[in-house]
Amino acid sequence: MSKEFSTAAVIGAGTIGLSWTALFAGHGMDVWVSDPRPDLAEAVKTALAEFGSHLAKQGFDVEGLEDRVHLAGDVAEAVRHADIVQENGPEDVEFKKDLFATLVREAPSHALLLSSSSAIPSTAFTGDLEDASRVLIGHPFNPPHIMPLVEVVPGERTSEESVTQAVEFYRFVGRVPVVERKEMPGFVGNRLQNALNREAIYLVEQGVVTPEDVDAVITNSLGLRWATVGPFLGSHLGGGPGGYRHMAEHIGKGMKQMWAGLGQPKGDADETEMLIQAVEKAYGSSTYSELSETRDRKQLAILSVLDEITTNTDKEN
Ligand SMILES: NC(=O)c1ccc[n+]([C@@H]2O[C@H](COP(=O)([O-])OP(=O)(O)OC[C@H]3O[C@@H](n4cnc5c(N)ncnc54)[C@H](O)[C@@H]3O)[C@@H](O)[C@H]2O)c1
């Protein structure tokens, strides 16, 4: 275990914080958790049991996982010995302003202060801080103990050293960090997701397909492809031996004409209600646990096969 990253503080133990807790403890770290929720002890226990089994399937040593996780009475206690702090509280700029003022004051001076925020850039909540050099976004995809990507997004006053350390830290816990050099609203992953979701909603709104049909289109084509190659390498291969140049100069021309006709859904309350009812009709007969367990099982299986192929390819080369 790295000496530099031996103790973590997880602030906010909801969907994301509980998953980080298991991941960090699964990498041998001591983890201090702070959340005012009255059922904190029970929530942590349940999460460690469930997520611990996922980590074991990924080959991590989960022996003594619970012994490394500690409940803190408040934020100050949680961060007292932290090498890194991962914040996962409500997505609210005022909350994050107050909290990060406390973190800067209470955490050791070497501690990295990371926020899981999906949409609020760190520059928006660090303006009042005297020193914002250690604060930056480490945005995961749900659930972070399974999904490898972490978007590392420095704010205007984040130091380059903190960016390097954040990348090292997320690699240490087995993630794949990608540094993003501008604080775009929604960062990169959610912008891409929303571009696709906007078109998916439009196609349902227009009566072209149902939500289930859209899901079948994605999981049987683009989803499979994107687990192996991203859109650029996919296009490079789609162009055949002529590569991306052939794709861009030939098929790409027709695709560009399609951009102008992409849909703009209404986004009003009636449409939202129509979508809710359509999704509930499609999936409402299964419980959240049934659906999420199936999702996690499939994602772990994909990761395991990809990992095996990468290891074998590395050995061959
Ligand atoms: N859910 C996702 O898919 C997802 C994905 C990536 C990032 N995020 C981001 O992660 C953060 C947390 O999201 P979530 O989905 O886990 O939310 P959540 O509502 O499940 O959890 C938030 C937790 O913060 C706790 N909290 C409230 N006040 C607090 C305080 N003063 N100190 C400590 N904890 C406090 C709440 O009790 C709650 O348990 C948000 O910033 C969100 O944008 C969410």
mmCIF file of N, CA, C and O in Angstrom, residues 192-284:
data_model
loop_
_atom_site.group_PDB
_atom_site.id
_atom_site.type_symbol
_atom_site.label_atom_id
_atom_site.label_comp_id
_atom_site.label_asym_id
_atom_site.label_seq_id
_atom_site.Cartn_x
_atom_site.Cartn_y
_atom_site.Cartn_z
ATOM 1 N N LEU A 192 -21.493 14.019 -23.147
ATOM 2 C CA LEU A 192 -21.688 12.989 -24.180
ATOM 3 C C LEU A 192 -22.973 12.206 -23.898
ATOM 4 O O LEU A 192 -23.772 11.937 -24.795
ATOM 5 N N GLN A 193 -23.166 11.854 -22.622
ATOM 6 C CA GLN A 193 -24.360 11.097 -22.260
ATOM 7 C C GLN A 193 -25.630 11.893 -22.588
ATOM 8 O O GLN A 193 -26.605 11.354 -23.103
ATOM 9 N N ASN A 194 -25.583 13.200 -22.291
ATOM 10 C CA ASN A 194 -26.775 14.014 -22.532
ATOM 11 C C ASN A 194 -27.050 14.254 -24.000
ATOM 12 O O ASN A 194 -28.202 14.397 -24.410
ATOM 13 N N ALA A 195 -25.980 14.318 -24.806
ATOM 14 C CA ALA A 195 -26.198 14.466 -26.248
ATOM 15 C C ALA A 195 -26.980 13.256 -26.757
ATOM 16 O O ALA A 195 -27.935 13.386 -27.541
ATOM 17 N N LEU A 196 -26.600 12.078 -26.283
ATOM 18 C CA LEU A 196 -27.289 10.854 -26.706
ATOM 19 C C LEU A 196 -28.697 10.784 -26.114
ATOM 20 O O LEU A 196 -29.667 10.444 -26.813
ATOM 21 N N ASN A 197 -28.816 11.121 -24.822
ATOM 22 C CA ASN A 197 -30.137 11.058 -24.174
ATOM 23 C C ASN A 197 -31.130 12.016 -24.834
ATOM 24 O O ASN A 197 -32.309 11.714 -24.964
ATOM 25 N N ARG A 198 -30.642 13.194 -25.233
ATOM 26 C CA ARG A 198 -31.540 14.164 -25.885
ATOM 27 C C ARG A 198 -32.137 13.554 -27.156
ATOM 28 O O ARG A 198 -33.338 13.635 -27.388
ATOM 29 N N GLU A 199 -31.312 12.903 -27.945
ATOM 30 C CA GLU A 199 -31.807 12.289 -29.176
ATOM 31 C C GLU A 199 -32.717 11.087 -28.862
ATOM 32 O O GLU A 199 -33.729 10.884 -29.525
ATOM 33 N N ALA A 200 -32.366 10.330 -27.815
ATOM 34 C CA ALA A 200 -33.189 9.170 -27.443
ATOM 35 C C ALA A 200 -34.594 9.638 -27.049
ATOM 36 O O ALA A 200 -35.602 9.054 -27.472
ATOM 37 N N ILE A 201 -34.663 10.712 -26.256
ATOM 38 C CA ILE A 201 -35.968 11.246 -25.829
ATOM 39 C C ILE A 201 -36.750 11.746 -27.045
ATOM 40 O O ILE A 201 -37.949 11.494 -27.199
ATOM 41 N N TYR A 202 -36.054 12.407 -27.944
ATOM 42 C CA TYR A 202 -36.711 12.927 -29.159
ATOM 43 C C TYR A 202 -37.328 11.781 -29.975
ATOM 44 O O TYR A 202 -38.464 11.878 -30.434
ATOM 45 N N LEU A 203 -36.580 10.694 -30.125
ATOM 46 C CA LEU A 203 -37.073 9.571 -30.933
ATOM 47 C C LEU A 203 -38.296 8.911 -30.287
ATOM 48 O O LEU A 203 -39.215 8.478 -30.979
ATOM 49 N N VAL A 204 -38.312 8.869 -28.945
ATOM 50 C CA VAL A 204 -39.491 8.331 -28.248
ATOM 51 C C VAL A 204 -40.655 9.304 -28.404
ATOM 52 O O VAL A 204 -41.791 8.916 -28.715
ATOM 53 N N GLU A 205 -40.363 10.592 -28.218
ATOM 54 C CA GLU A 205 -41.399 11.642 -28.348
ATOM 55 C C GLU A 205 -42.056 11.593 -29.733
ATOM 56 O O GLU A 205 -43.265 11.758 -29.872
ATOM 57 N N GLN A 206 -41.248 11.342 -30.757
ATOM 58 C CA GLN A 206 -41.762 11.304 -32.136
ATOM 59 C C GLN A 206 -42.487 9.991 -32.466
ATOM 60 O O GLN A 206 -42.963 9.811 -33.581
ATOM 61 N N GLY A 207 -42.518 9.058 -31.499
ATOM 62 C CA GLY A 207 -43.206 7.785 -31.724
ATOM 63 C C GLY A 207 -42.427 6.829 -32.626
ATOM 64 O O GLY A 207 -42.983 5.878 -33.169
ATOM 65 N N VAL A 208 -41.124 7.075 -32.792
ATOM 66 C CA VAL A 208 -40.308 6.202 -33.648
ATOM 67 C C VAL A 208 -40.054 4.870 -32.947
ATOM 68 O O VAL A 208 -40.149 3.795 -33.543
ATOM 69 N N VAL A 209 -39.740 4.944 -31.660
ATOM 70 C CA VAL A 209 -39.409 3.759 -30.856
ATOM 71 C C VAL A 209 -39.867 3.975 -29.412
ATOM 72 O O VAL A 209 -40.145 5.114 -29.010
ATOM 73 N N THR A 210 -39.912 2.864 -28.660
ATOM 74 C CA THR A 210 -40.218 2.956 -27.226
ATOM 75 C C THR A 210 -38.897 3.056 -26.455
ATOM 76 O O THR A 210 -37.825 2.764 -27.020
ATOM 77 N N PRO A 211 -38.941 3.413 -25.150
ATOM 78 C CA PRO A 211 -37.694 3.413 -24.365
ATOM 79 C C PRO A 211 -36.978 2.062 -24.399
ATOM 80 O O PRO A 211 -35.752 2.002 -24.506
ATOM 81 N N GLU A 212 -37.766 0.964 -24.355
ATOM 82 C CA GLU A 212 -37.127 -0.370 -24.415
ATOM 83 C C GLU A 212 -36.398 -0.576 -25.736
ATOM 84 O O GLU A 212 -35.328 -1.185 -25.785
ATOM 85 N N ASP A 213 -37.004 -0.074 -26.831
ATOM 86 C CA ASP A 213 -36.346 -0.222 -28.140
ATOM 87 C C ASP A 213 -35.014 0.531 -28.162
ATOM 88 O O ASP A 213 -34.016 0.038 -28.675
ATOM 89 N N VAL A 214 -35.022 1.764 -27.619
ATOM 90 C CA VAL A 214 -33.775 2.541 -27.588
ATOM 91 C C VAL A 214 -32.715 1.761 -26.814
ATOM 92 O O VAL A 214 -31.568 1.617 -27.259
ATOM 93 N N ASP A 215 -33.115 1.219 -25.646
ATOM 94 C CA ASP A 215 -32.152 0.474 -24.827
ATOM 95 C C ASP A 215 -31.618 -0.738 -25.592
ATOM 96 O O ASP A 215 -30.424 -1.057 -25.524
ATOM 97 N N ALA A 216 -32.513 -1.404 -26.349
ATOM 98 C CA ALA A 216 -32.061 -2.585 -27.127
ATOM 99 C C ALA A 216 -31.098 -2.159 -28.238
ATOM 100 O O ALA A 216 -30.104 -2.841 -28.497
ATOM 101 N N VAL A 217 -31.378 -1.029 -28.881
ATOM 102 C CA VAL A 217 -30.469 -0.540 -29.935
ATOM 103 C C VAL A 217 -29.073 -0.307 -29.345
ATOM 104 O O VAL A 217 -28.061 -0.741 -29.893
ATOM 105 N N ILE A 218 -29.035 0.360 -28.199
ATOM 106 C CA ILE A 218 -27.727 0.700 -27.615
ATOM 107 C C ILE A 218 -26.988 -0.534 -27.097
ATOM 108 O O ILE A 218 -25.817 -0.751 -27.417
ATOM 109 N N THR A 219 -27.682 -1.376 -26.297
ATOM 110 C CA THR A 219 -26.949 -2.498 -25.675
ATOM 111 C C THR A 219 -26.523 -3.533 -26.718
ATOM 112 O O THR A 219 -25.582 -4.291 -26.489
ATOM 113 N N ASN A 220 -27.197 -3.549 -27.878
ATOM 114 C CA ASN A 220 -26.826 -4.543 -28.903
ATOM 115 C C ASN A 220 -25.936 -3.979 -30.010
ATOM 116 O O ASN A 220 -25.685 -4.654 -31.003
ATOM 117 N N SER A 221 -25.505 -2.722 -29.841
ATOM 118 C CA SER A 221 -24.635 -2.178 -30.896
ATOM 119 C C SER A 221 -23.607 -1.210 -30.282
ATOM 120 O O SER A 221 -22.503 -1.601 -29.936
ATOM 121 N N LEU A 222 -24.028 0.030 -30.087
ATOM 122 C CA LEU A 222 -23.060 1.047 -29.655
ATOM 123 C C LEU A 222 -22.456 0.741 -28.285
ATOM 124 O O LEU A 222 -21.263 0.948 -28.064
ATOM 125 N N GLY A 223 -23.299 0.245 -27.366
ATOM 126 C CA GLY A 223 -22.802 -0.053 -26.021
ATOM 127 C C GLY A 223 -21.683 -1.079 -26.065
ATOM 128 O O GLY A 223 -20.649 -0.928 -25.415
ATOM 129 N N LEU A 224 -21.914 -2.150 -26.835
ATOM 130 C CA LEU A 224 -20.891 -3.202 -26.964
ATOM 131 C C LEU A 224 -19.621 -2.641 -27.585
ATOM 132 O O LEU A 224 -18.519 -2.893 -27.123
ATOM 133 N N ARG A 225 -19.804 -1.869 -28.645
ATOM 134 C CA ARG A 225 -18.634 -1.305 -29.325
ATOM 135 C C ARG A 225 -17.864 -0.368 -28.393
ATOM 136 O O ARG A 225 -16.645 -0.425 -28.291
ATOM 137 N N TRP A 226 -18.615 0.480 -27.685
ATOM 138 C CA TRP A 226 -17.966 1.502 -26.863
ATOM 139 C C TRP A 226 -17.267 0.928 -25.629
ATOM 140 O O TRP A 226 -16.465 1.620 -25.005
ATOM 141 N N ALA A 227 -17.592 -0.325 -25.269
ATOM 142 C CA ALA A 227 -16.837 -0.944 -24.169
ATOM 143 C C ALA A 227 -15.450 -1.356 -24.650
ATOM 144 O O ALA A 227 -14.588 -1.701 -23.852
ATOM 145 N N THR A 228 -15.235 -1.333 -25.960
ATOM 146 C CA THR A 228 -13.929 -1.769 -26.480
ATOM 147 C C THR A 228 -13.181 -0.648 -27.197
ATOM 148 O O THR A 228 -11.972 -0.525 -27.059
ATOM 149 N N VAL A 229 -13.908 0.154 -27.971
ATOM 150 C CA VAL A 229 -13.256 1.289 -28.656
ATOM 151 C C VAL A 229 -14.164 2.506 -28.537
ATOM 152 O O VAL A 229 -15.378 2.397 -28.637
ATOM 153 N N GLY A 230 -13.582 3.671 -28.316
ATOM 154 C CA GLY A 230 -14.378 4.898 -28.211
ATOM 155 C C GLY A 230 -14.808 5.382 -29.594
ATOM 156 O O GLY A 230 -14.480 4.759 -30.611
ATOM 157 N N PRO A 231 -15.536 6.507 -29.645
ATOM 158 C CA PRO A 231 -16.056 6.962 -30.944
ATOM 159 C C PRO A 231 -14.975 7.288 -31.972
ATOM 160 O O PRO A 231 -15.193 7.072 -33.165
ATOM 161 N N PHE A 232 -13.809 7.757 -31.536
ATOM 162 C CA PHE A 232 -12.783 8.112 -32.533
ATOM 163 C C PHE A 232 -12.068 6.879 -33.085
ATOM 164 O O PHE A 232 -11.933 6.737 -34.304
ATOM 165 N N LEU A 233 -11.654 5.975 -32.190
ATOM 166 C CA LEU A 233 -11.025 4.751 -32.700
ATOM 167 C C LEU A 233 -12.058 3.934 -33.491
ATOM 168 O O LEU A 233 -11.734 3.333 -34.525
ATOM 169 N N GLY A 234 -13.320 3.980 -33.014
ATOM 170 C CA GLY A 234 -14.393 3.284 -33.739
ATOM 171 C C GLY A 234 -14.516 3.801 -35.166
ATOM 172 O O GLY A 234 -14.645 3.031 -36.124
ATOM 173 N N SER A 235 -14.444 5.125 -35.349
ATOM 174 C CA SER A 235 -14.534 5.710 -36.689
ATOM 175 C C SER A 235 -13.283 5.398 -37.505
ATOM 176 O O SER A 235 -13.357 5.170 -38.718
ATOM 177 N N HIS A 236 -12.138 5.403 -36.827
ATOM 178 C CA HIS A 236 -10.873 5.086 -37.516
ATOM 179 C C HIS A 236 -10.943 3.671 -38.109
ATOM 180 O O HIS A 236 -10.527 3.429 -39.239
ATOM 181 N N LEU A 237 -11.547 2.765 -37.336
ATOM 182 C CA LEU A 237 -11.699 1.391 -37.832
ATOM 183 C C LEU A 237 -12.843 1.304 -38.840
ATOM 184 O O LEU A 237 -12.775 0.557 -39.812
ATOM 185 N N GLY A 238 -13.881 2.130 -38.615
ATOM 186 C CA GLY A 238 -15.031 2.151 -39.537
ATOM 187 C C GLY A 238 -14.619 2.590 -40.934
ATOM 188 O O GLY A 238 -15.270 2.251 -41.928
ATOM 189 N N GLY A 239 -13.540 3.358 -41.035
ATOM 190 C CA GLY A 239 -13.042 3.810 -42.344
ATOM 191 C C GLY A 239 -12.245 2.743 -43.069
ATOM 192 O O GLY A 239 -11.716 2.993 -44.154
ATOM 193 N N GLY A 240 -12.135 1.531 -42.462
ATOM 194 C CA GLY A 240 -11.362 0.454 -43.092
ATOM 195 C C GLY A 240 -9.886 0.821 -43.115
ATOM 196 O O GLY A 240 -9.431 1.671 -42.344
ATOM 197 N N PRO A 241 -9.138 0.217 -44.030
ATOM 198 C CA PRO A 241 -7.685 0.494 -44.061
ATOM 199 C C PRO A 241 -7.399 1.973 -44.311
ATOM 200 O O PRO A 241 -6.331 2.461 -43.949
ATOM 201 N N GLY A 242 -8.341 2.718 -44.902
ATOM 202 C CA GLY A 242 -8.143 4.161 -45.131
ATOM 203 C C GLY A 242 -8.317 4.983 -43.862
ATOM 204 O O GLY A 242 -8.059 6.193 -43.856
ATOM 205 N N GLY A 243 -8.786 4.331 -42.787
ATOM 206 C CA GLY A 243 -8.840 4.940 -41.463
ATOM 207 C C GLY A 243 -9.781 6.136 -41.336
ATOM 208 O O GLY A 243 -10.754 6.299 -42.090
ATOM 209 N N TYR A 244 -9.467 6.986 -40.376
ATOM 210 C CA TYR A 244 -10.346 8.116 -40.040
ATOM 211 C C TYR A 244 -10.470 9.075 -41.220
ATOM 212 O O TYR A 244 -11.534 9.655 -41.455
ATOM 213 N N ARG A 245 -9.367 9.225 -41.991
ATOM 214 C CA ARG A 245 -9.414 10.122 -43.156
ATOM 215 C C ARG A 245 -10.492 9.676 -44.138
ATOM 216 O O ARG A 245 -11.321 10.473 -44.587
ATOM 217 N N HIS A 246 -10.513 8.383 -44.430
ATOM 218 C CA HIS A 246 -11.508 7.859 -45.370
ATOM 219 C C HIS A 246 -12.925 8.076 -44.808
ATOM 220 O O HIS A 246 -13.829 8.520 -45.510
ATOM 221 N N MET A 247 -13.068 7.777 -43.513
ATOM 222 C CA MET A 247 -14.372 7.940 -42.856
ATOM 223 C C MET A 247 -14.827 9.404 -42.938
ATOM 224 O O MET A 247 -15.959 9.697 -43.312
ATOM 225 N N ALA A 248 -13.924 10.323 -42.596
ATOM 226 C CA ALA A 248 -14.291 11.750 -42.528
ATOM 227 C C ALA A 248 -14.601 12.310 -43.914
ATOM 228 O O ALA A 248 -15.542 13.099 -44.088
ATOM 229 N N GLU A 249 -13.841 11.888 -44.907
ATOM 230 C CA GLU A 249 -13.999 12.492 -46.234
ATOM 231 C C GLU A 249 -15.106 11.838 -47.062
ATOM 232 O O GLU A 249 -15.556 12.406 -48.050
ATOM 233 N N HIS A 250 -15.564 10.647 -46.651
ATOM 234 C CA HIS A 250 -16.598 9.955 -47.442
ATOM 235 C C HIS A 250 -17.895 9.841 -46.641
ATOM 236 O O HIS A 250 -18.713 10.743 -46.667
ATOM 237 N N ILE A 251 -18.022 8.774 -45.828
ATOM 238 C CA ILE A 251 -19.273 8.587 -45.071
ATOM 239 C C ILE A 251 -19.517 9.787 -44.159
ATOM 240 O O ILE A 251 -20.638 10.233 -43.966
ATOM 241 N N GLY A 252 -18.459 10.354 -43.609
ATOM 242 C CA GLY A 252 -18.563 11.460 -42.657
ATOM 243 C C GLY A 252 -19.332 12.646 -43.222
ATOM 244 O O GLY A 252 -20.025 13.346 -42.474
ATOM 245 N N LYS A 253 -19.213 12.868 -44.515
ATOM 246 C CA LYS A 253 -19.905 14.025 -45.126
ATOM 247 C C LYS A 253 -21.417 13.912 -44.932
ATOM 248 O O LYS A 253 -22.082 14.864 -44.541
ATOM 249 N N GLY A 254 -21.937 12.693 -45.227
ATOM 250 C CA GLY A 254 -23.384 12.461 -45.075
ATOM 251 C C GLY A 254 -23.803 12.582 -43.621
ATOM 252 O O GLY A 254 -24.876 13.107 -43.300
ATOM 253 N N MET A 255 -22.941 12.116 -42.727
ATOM 254 C CA MET A 255 -23.258 12.163 -41.295
ATOM 255 C C MET A 255 -23.367 13.619 -40.837
ATOM 256 O O MET A 255 -24.221 13.966 -40.041
ATOM 257 N N LYS A 256 -22.489 14.478 -41.374
ATOM 258 C CA LYS A 256 -22.514 15.891 -40.977
ATOM 259 C C LYS A 256 -23.834 16.538 -41.377
ATOM 260 O O LYS A 256 -24.383 17.366 -40.651
ATOM 261 N N GLN A 257 -24.358 16.122 -42.545
ATOM 262 C CA GLN A 257 -25.658 16.691 -42.967
ATOM 263 C C GLN A 257 -26.748 16.315 -41.960
ATOM 264 O O GLN A 257 -27.713 17.039 -41.779
ATOM 265 N N MET A 258 -26.566 15.143 -41.318
ATOM 266 C CA MET A 258 -27.571 14.698 -40.351
ATOM 267 C C MET A 258 -27.568 15.567 -39.090
ATOM 268 O O MET A 258 -28.590 15.678 -38.403
ATOM 269 N N TRP A 259 -26.434 16.189 -38.763
ATOM 270 C CA TRP A 259 -26.351 16.986 -37.527
ATOM 271 C C TRP A 259 -27.468 18.022 -37.455
ATOM 272 O O TRP A 259 -28.067 18.227 -36.413
ATOM 273 N N ALA A 260 -27.732 18.676 -38.593
ATOM 274 C CA ALA A 260 -28.739 19.754 -38.606
ATOM 275 C C ALA A 260 -30.122 19.221 -38.270
ATOM 276 O O ALA A 260 -30.978 19.959 -37.757
ATOM 277 N N GLY A 261 -30.370 17.925 -38.540
ATOM 278 C CA GLY A 261 -31.712 17.367 -38.304
ATOM 279 C C GLY A 261 -31.841 16.646 -36.981
ATOM 280 O O GLY A 261 -32.872 16.023 -36.711
ATOM 281 N N LEU A 262 -30.818 16.719 -36.136
ATOM 282 C CA LEU A 262 -30.942 16.024 -34.839
ATOM 283 C C LEU A 262 -32.029 16.692 -33.994
ATOM 284 O O LEU A 262 -32.271 17.897 -34.107
ATOM 285 N N GLY A 263 -32.648 15.866 -33.144
ATOM 286 C CA GLY A 263 -33.871 16.335 -32.480
ATOM 287 C C GLY A 263 -33.664 17.248 -31.289
ATOM 288 O O GLY A 263 -32.648 17.197 -30.618
ATOM 289 N N GLN A 264 -34.657 18.109 -31.085
ATOM 290 C CA GLN A 264 -34.696 18.962 -29.907
ATOM 291 C C GLN A 264 -36.005 18.636 -29.190
ATOM 292 O O GLN A 264 -37.057 19.146 -29.568
ATOM 293 N N PRO A 265 -35.972 17.744 -28.182
ATOM 294 C CA PRO A 265 -37.235 17.385 -27.530
ATOM 295 C C PRO A 265 -37.865 18.580 -26.829
ATOM 296 O O PRO A 265 -37.167 19.535 -26.478
ATOM 297 N N LYS A 266 -39.186 18.482 -26.610
ATOM 298 C CA LYS A 266 -39.907 19.625 -26.007
ATOM 299 C C LYS A 266 -39.407 19.887 -24.579
ATOM 300 O O LYS A 266 -39.253 21.019 -24.169
ATOM 301 N N GLY A 267 -39.218 18.823 -23.814
ATOM 302 C CA GLY A 267 -38.704 18.982 -22.442
ATOM 303 C C GLY A 267 -39.731 19.578 -21.487
ATOM 304 O O GLY A 267 -39.359 20.014 -20.392
ATOM 305 N N ASP A 268 -41.019 19.597 -21.855
ATOM 306 C CA ASP A 268 -42.016 20.170 -20.938
ATOM 307 C C ASP A 268 -42.554 19.086 -19.990
ATOM 308 O O ASP A 268 -42.189 17.914 -20.081
ATOM 309 N N ALA A 269 -43.439 19.527 -19.077
ATOM 310 C CA ALA A 269 -43.915 18.621 -18.025
ATOM 311 C C ALA A 269 -44.691 17.436 -18.629
ATOM 312 O O ALA A 269 -44.572 16.294 -18.144
ATOM 313 N N ASP A 270 -45.486 17.670 -19.678
ATOM 314 C CA ASP A 270 -46.265 16.573 -20.280
ATOM 315 C C ASP A 270 -45.343 15.516 -20.854
ATOM 316 O O ASP A 270 -45.577 14.309 -20.707
ATOM 317 N N GLU A 271 -44.294 16.001 -21.526
ATOM 318 C CA GLU A 271 -43.372 15.050 -22.138
ATOM 319 C C GLU A 271 -42.651 14.240 -21.051
ATOM 320 O O GLU A 271 -42.492 13.028 -21.169
ATOM 321 N N THR A 272 -42.247 14.943 -19.980
ATOM 322 C CA THR A 272 -41.561 14.240 -18.890
ATOM 323 C C THR A 272 -42.461 13.158 -18.315
ATOM 324 O O THR A 272 -42.036 12.019 -18.089
ATOM 325 N N GLU A 273 -43.744 13.495 -18.094
ATOM 326 C CA GLU A 273 -44.684 12.518 -17.539
ATOM 327 C C GLU A 273 -44.867 11.337 -18.498
ATOM 328 O O GLU A 273 -44.914 10.166 -18.073
ATOM 329 N N MET A 274 -44.929 11.632 -19.792
ATOM 330 C CA MET A 274 -45.068 10.564 -20.793
ATOM 331 C C MET A 274 -43.865 9.605 -20.710
ATOM 332 O O MET A 274 -44.016 8.383 -20.725
ATOM 333 N N LEU A 275 -42.673 10.192 -20.570
ATOM 334 C CA LEU A 275 -41.454 9.362 -20.501
ATOM 335 C C LEU A 275 -41.427 8.520 -19.223
ATOM 336 O O LEU A 275 -41.101 7.334 -19.257
ATOM 337 N N ILE A 276 -41.793 9.167 -18.102
ATOM 338 C CA ILE A 276 -41.803 8.426 -16.827
ATOM 339 C C ILE A 276 -42.724 7.206 -16.951
ATOM 340 O O ILE A 276 -42.367 6.081 -16.598
ATOM 341 N N GLN A 277 -43.933 7.454 -17.510
ATOM 342 C CA GLN A 277 -44.893 6.341 -17.616
ATOM 343 C C GLN A 277 -44.374 5.251 -18.555
ATOM 344 O O GLN A 277 -44.551 4.060 -18.310
ATOM 345 N N ALA A 278 -43.727 5.673 -19.647
ATOM 346 C CA ALA A 278 -43.230 4.685 -20.615
ATOM 347 C C ALA A 278 -42.104 3.850 -20.006
ATOM 348 O O ALA A 278 -42.049 2.629 -20.197
ATOM 349 N N VAL A 279 -41.212 4.500 -19.238
ATOM 350 C CA VAL A 279 -40.091 3.758 -18.624
ATOM 351 C C VAL A 279 -40.634 2.838 -17.523
ATOM 352 O O VAL A 279 -40.213 1.682 -17.400
ATOM 353 N N GLU A 280 -41.612 3.356 -16.734
ATOM 354 C CA GLU A 280 -42.171 2.510 -15.666
ATOM 355 C C GLU A 280 -42.924 1.304 -16.253
ATOM 356 O O GLU A 280 -42.885 0.215 -15.695
ATOM 357 N N LYS A 281 -43.576 1.521 -17.394
ATOM 358 C CA LYS A 281 -44.285 0.405 -18.042
ATOM 359 C C LYS A 281 -43.261 -0.659 -18.481
ATOM 360 O O LYS A 281 -43.481 -1.863 -18.355
ATOM 361 N N ALA A 282 -42.124 -0.191 -18.978
ATOM 362 C CA ALA A 282 -41.109 -1.121 -19.473
ATOM 363 C C ALA A 282 -40.418 -1.879 -18.342
ATOM 364 O O ALA A 282 -40.156 -3.072 -18.455
ATOM 365 N N TYR A 283 -40.095 -1.172 -17.252
ATOM 366 C CA TYR A 283 -39.214 -1.780 -16.236
ATOM 367 C C TYR A 283 -39.812 -1.833 -14.837
ATOM 368 O O TYR A 283 -39.181 -2.369 -13.919
ATOM 369 N N GLY A 284 -41.008 -1.265 -14.669
ATOM 370 C CA GLY A 284 -41.578 -1.108 -13.321
ATOM 371 C C GLY A 284 -41.926 -2.414 -12.632
ATOM 372 O O GLY A 284 -42.148 -2.429 -11.418
#
